[in-house]
Amino acid sequence: MKHGIISIAMITAALAACTTPASAAGRTHGQWVLDASRCPDLIEDRLDRRESRRDEAFDRNRRDVIEDRIDRRESRRDEMVTRCPASAWVWQGSAWRSSMHPARPAAVRVYYNAKARNYYRYGNQNNRVVIIRL
């Protein structure tokens, strides 16, 4: 029993020593992350989806059904490609310093995947990086 408690204490101390800031390899970790709440086009798309759900819940007459169809087509076209400004990027991690961390990315183009119901952008190696899952 005593041997078990001592070994647990030693393992805990060893793990704590490995995770201290002193053991970090010079650079502090962090990354730039796209914040959807700072992108005006993504906010507009979200509000438009909410308004469309409310409007399509009740069909008052034939004209209303046609307007809903036209509105859905417009929403799909509007959601396909979105521009987010550079101010939509937020640093996550330790305190950002210009000498240690990369600069803020430029404006980004965001795409909507209707089948997967998510927004994505293209990363460094031309791979899809999912930003928002609906």
PDB file of C-alpha atoms in Angstrom:
ATOM      1  CA  MET A   1       0.000   0.000   0.000  1.00  0.00           C
ATOM      2  CA  LYS A   2       2.744   2.421   0.998  1.00  0.00           C
ATOM      3  CA  HIS A   3       4.808   1.454  -2.064  1.00  0.00           C
ATOM      4  CA  GLY A   4       1.795   2.147  -4.346  1.00  0.00           C
ATOM      5  CA  ILE A   5       1.211   5.613  -2.903  1.00  0.00           C
ATOM      6  CA  ILE A   6       4.881   6.519  -3.253  1.00  0.00           C
ATOM      7  CA  SER A   7       4.999   5.343  -6.866  1.00  0.00           C
ATOM      8  CA  ILE A   8       1.859   7.354  -7.710  1.00  0.00           C
ATOM      9  CA  ALA A   9       3.414  10.437  -6.114  1.00  0.00           C
ATOM     10  CA  MET A  10       6.639   9.954  -8.101  1.00  0.00           C
ATOM     11  CA  ILE A  11       4.740   9.558 -11.385  1.00  0.00           C
ATOM     12  CA  THR A  12       2.700  12.675 -10.654  1.00  0.00           C
ATOM     13  CA  ALA A  13       5.852  14.673  -9.879  1.00  0.00           C
ATOM     14  CA  ALA A  14       7.524  13.425 -13.078  1.00  0.00           C
ATOM     15  CA  LEU A  15       4.529  14.407 -15.198  1.00  0.00           C
ATOM     16  CA  ALA A  16       4.396  17.841 -13.557  1.00  0.00           C
ATOM     17  CA  ALA A  17       8.082  18.364 -14.331  1.00  0.00           C
ATOM     18  CA  CYS A  18       7.524  17.481 -18.004  1.00  0.00           C
ATOM     19  CA  THR A  19       4.692  19.964 -18.424  1.00  0.00           C
ATOM     20  CA  THR A  20       6.319  23.016 -16.845  1.00  0.00           C
ATOM     21  CA  PRO A  21       7.003  26.059 -19.023  1.00  0.00           C
ATOM     22  CA  ALA A  22      10.730  25.566 -18.484  1.00  0.00           C
ATOM     23  CA  SER A  23      10.615  22.343 -20.462  1.00  0.00           C
ATOM     24  CA  ALA A  24       9.061  24.056 -23.477  1.00  0.00           C
ATOM     25  CA  ALA A  25      11.384  24.234 -26.459  1.00  0.00           C
ATOM     26  CA  GLY A  26      11.877  27.996 -26.649  1.00  0.00           C
ATOM     27  CA  ARG A  27       8.713  28.832 -28.594  1.00  0.00           C
ATOM     28  CA  THR A  28       5.358  29.166 -26.924  1.00  0.00           C
ATOM     29  CA  HIS A  29       2.524  27.447 -28.715  1.00  0.00           C
ATOM     30  CA  GLY A  30      -0.567  29.040 -30.145  1.00  0.00           C
ATOM     31  CA  GLN A  31      -2.272  29.664 -33.432  1.00  0.00           C
ATOM     32  CA  TRP A  32      -4.491  32.064 -35.319  1.00  0.00           C
ATOM     33  CA  VAL A  33      -8.120  30.885 -35.372  1.00  0.00           C
ATOM     34  CA  LEU A  34     -10.930  32.302 -37.481  1.00  0.00           C
ATOM     35  CA  ASP A  35     -13.698  33.644 -35.223  1.00  0.00           C
ATOM     36  CA  ALA A  36     -17.021  33.365 -37.052  1.00  0.00           C
ATOM     37  CA  SER A  37     -18.640  36.000 -34.835  1.00  0.00           C
ATOM     38  CA  ARG A  38     -16.243  38.617 -36.262  1.00  0.00           C
ATOM     39  CA  CYS A  39     -17.031  37.872 -39.906  1.00  0.00           C
ATOM     40  CA  PRO A  40     -19.972  40.025 -41.090  1.00  0.00           C
ATOM     41  CA  ASP A  41     -20.907  37.741 -44.001  1.00  0.00           C
ATOM     42  CA  LEU A  42     -21.109  34.651 -41.786  1.00  0.00           C
ATOM     43  CA  ILE A  43     -23.278  36.554 -39.298  1.00  0.00           C
ATOM     44  CA  GLU A  44     -25.548  37.657 -42.138  1.00  0.00           C
ATOM     45  CA  ASP A  45     -25.836  34.058 -43.395  1.00  0.00           C
ATOM     46  CA  ARG A  46     -26.746  32.802 -39.934  1.00  0.00           C
ATOM     47  CA  LEU A  47     -29.423  35.479 -39.462  1.00  0.00           C
ATOM     48  CA  ASP A  48     -30.773  34.793 -42.949  1.00  0.00           C
ATOM     49  CA  ARG A  49     -31.072  31.060 -42.175  1.00  0.00           C
ATOM     50  CA  ARG A  50     -32.958  31.866 -38.974  1.00  0.00           C
ATOM     51  CA  GLU A  51     -35.336  34.209 -40.805  1.00  0.00           C
ATOM     52  CA  SER A  52     -35.897  31.639 -43.558  1.00  0.00           C
ATOM     53  CA  ARG A  53     -36.803  28.923 -41.033  1.00  0.00           C
ATOM     54  CA  ARG A  54     -39.363  31.238 -39.453  1.00  0.00           C
ATOM     55  CA  ASP A  55     -40.789  32.250 -42.819  1.00  0.00           C
ATOM     56  CA  GLU A  56     -40.972  28.696 -44.201  1.00  0.00           C
ATOM     57  CA  ALA A  57     -42.724  27.339 -41.117  1.00  0.00           C
ATOM     58  CA  PHE A  58     -46.065  28.638 -42.427  1.00  0.00           C
ATOM     59  CA  ASP A  59     -47.178  28.735 -46.043  1.00  0.00           C
ATOM     60  CA  ARG A  60     -49.954  31.282 -46.358  1.00  0.00           C
ATOM     61  CA  ASN A  61     -50.620  30.984 -50.087  1.00  0.00           C
ATOM     62  CA  ARG A  62     -49.064  30.061 -53.452  1.00  0.00           C
ATOM     63  CA  ARG A  63     -47.162  33.341 -53.687  1.00  0.00           C
ATOM     64  CA  ASP A  64     -45.546  32.699 -50.291  1.00  0.00           C
ATOM     65  CA  VAL A  65     -44.317  29.283 -51.473  1.00  0.00           C
ATOM     66  CA  ILE A  66     -42.759  30.872 -54.579  1.00  0.00           C
ATOM     67  CA  GLU A  67     -41.088  33.567 -52.459  1.00  0.00           C
ATOM     68  CA  ASP A  68     -39.661  30.885 -50.158  1.00  0.00           C
ATOM     69  CA  ARG A  69     -38.183  29.047 -53.151  1.00  0.00           C
ATOM     70  CA  ILE A  70     -36.619  32.255 -54.513  1.00  0.00           C
ATOM     71  CA  ASP A  71     -35.252  33.098 -51.050  1.00  0.00           C
ATOM     72  CA  ARG A  72     -33.668  29.622 -50.707  1.00  0.00           C
ATOM     73  CA  ARG A  73     -31.977  30.004 -54.107  1.00  0.00           C
ATOM     74  CA  GLU A  74     -30.628  33.429 -53.120  1.00  0.00           C
ATOM     75  CA  SER A  75     -29.390  32.085 -49.770  1.00  0.00           C
ATOM     76  CA  ARG A  76     -27.550  29.189 -51.454  1.00  0.00           C
ATOM     77  CA  ARG A  77     -25.853  31.568 -53.877  1.00  0.00           C
ATOM     78  CA  ASP A  78     -24.955  33.975 -51.058  1.00  0.00           C
ATOM     79  CA  GLU A  79     -23.538  31.219 -48.808  1.00  0.00           C
ATOM     80  CA  MET A  80     -21.351  29.596 -51.477  1.00  0.00           C
ATOM     81  CA  VAL A  81     -18.417  32.014 -51.127  1.00  0.00           C
ATOM     82  CA  THR A  82     -17.898  34.413 -48.242  1.00  0.00           C
ATOM     83  CA  ARG A  83     -15.149  36.961 -47.574  1.00  0.00           C
ATOM     84  CA  CYS A  84     -13.974  37.377 -43.987  1.00  0.00           C
ATOM     85  CA  PRO A  85     -11.717  40.340 -43.135  1.00  0.00           C
ATOM     86  CA  ALA A  86      -8.321  39.968 -41.491  1.00  0.00           C
ATOM     87  CA  SER A  87      -9.814  41.243 -38.215  1.00  0.00           C
ATOM     88  CA  ALA A  88     -11.811  37.975 -37.973  1.00  0.00           C
ATOM     89  CA  TRP A  89      -8.593  36.109 -37.012  1.00  0.00           C
ATOM     90  CA  VAL A  90      -8.057  35.756 -33.246  1.00  0.00           C
ATOM     91  CA  TRP A  91      -4.898  34.507 -31.516  1.00  0.00           C
ATOM     92  CA  GLN A  92      -5.376  31.479 -29.244  1.00  0.00           C
ATOM     93  CA  GLY A  93      -2.552  30.484 -26.968  1.00  0.00           C
ATOM     94  CA  SER A  94      -0.052  32.332 -24.868  1.00  0.00           C
ATOM     95  CA  ALA A  95       0.291  36.086 -25.163  1.00  0.00           C
ATOM     96  CA  TRP A  96       1.018  37.021 -28.787  1.00  0.00           C
ATOM     97  CA  ARG A  97       4.409  38.605 -29.479  1.00  0.00           C
ATOM     98  CA  SER A  98       5.472  39.736 -32.934  1.00  0.00           C
ATOM     99  CA  SER A  99       9.041  38.480 -32.487  1.00  0.00           C
ATOM    100  CA  MET A 100       7.952  34.911 -31.659  1.00  0.00           C
ATOM    101  CA  HIS A 101       4.648  34.270 -33.423  1.00  0.00           C
ATOM    102  CA  PRO A 102       3.486  34.495 -37.044  1.00  0.00           C
ATOM    103  CA  ALA A 103       1.683  37.592 -38.274  1.00  0.00           C
ATOM    104  CA  ARG A 104      -2.103  37.745 -38.507  1.00  0.00           C
ATOM    105  CA  PRO A 105      -3.336  36.084 -41.708  1.00  0.00           C
ATOM    106  CA  ALA A 106      -4.893  38.222 -44.408  1.00  0.00           C
ATOM    107  CA  ALA A 107      -8.539  38.227 -45.386  1.00  0.00           C
ATOM    108  CA  VAL A 108      -9.821  34.754 -46.131  1.00  0.00           C
ATOM    109  CA  ARG A 109     -12.359  33.277 -48.491  1.00  0.00           C
ATOM    110  CA  VAL A 110     -14.775  30.877 -46.775  1.00  0.00           C
ATOM    111  CA  TYR A 111     -16.858  28.277 -48.643  1.00  0.00           C
ATOM    112  CA  TYR A 112     -20.071  26.489 -47.676  1.00  0.00           C
ATOM    113  CA  ASN A 113     -20.500  22.728 -48.122  1.00  0.00           C
ATOM    114  CA  ALA A 114     -24.256  22.072 -48.270  1.00  0.00           C
ATOM    115  CA  LYS A 115     -23.983  18.274 -48.031  1.00  0.00           C
ATOM    116  CA  ALA A 116     -21.801  18.283 -44.912  1.00  0.00           C
ATOM    117  CA  ARG A 117     -23.491  21.471 -43.614  1.00  0.00           C
ATOM    118  CA  ASN A 118     -20.255  23.220 -42.653  1.00  0.00           C
ATOM    119  CA  TYR A 119     -18.117  26.200 -43.596  1.00  0.00           C
ATOM    120  CA  TYR A 120     -14.518  25.586 -44.591  1.00  0.00           C
ATOM    121  CA  ARG A 121     -11.442  27.347 -45.964  1.00  0.00           C
ATOM    122  CA  TYR A 122      -8.389  26.029 -47.739  1.00  0.00           C
ATOM    123  CA  GLY A 123      -5.265  25.581 -45.593  1.00  0.00           C
ATOM    124  CA  ASN A 124      -1.566  25.718 -46.455  1.00  0.00           C
ATOM    125  CA  GLN A 125      -1.349  22.431 -48.378  1.00  0.00           C
ATOM    126  CA  ASN A 126      -4.660  23.123 -50.178  1.00  0.00           C
ATOM    127  CA  ASN A 127      -6.566  20.945 -47.684  1.00  0.00           C
ATOM    128  CA  ARG A 128      -9.996  21.827 -46.309  1.00  0.00           C
ATOM    129  CA  VAL A 129     -10.058  23.295 -42.812  1.00  0.00           C
ATOM    130  CA  VAL A 130     -13.552  23.222 -41.272  1.00  0.00           C
ATOM    131  CA  ILE A 131     -14.447  26.415 -39.469  1.00  0.00           C
ATOM    132  CA  ILE A 132     -18.091  25.953 -38.477  1.00  0.00           C
ATOM    133  CA  ARG A 133     -20.239  22.832 -38.280  1.00  0.00           C
ATOM    134  CA  LEU A 134     -23.970  23.434 -38.415  1.00  0.00           C
TER     135      LEU A 134
END
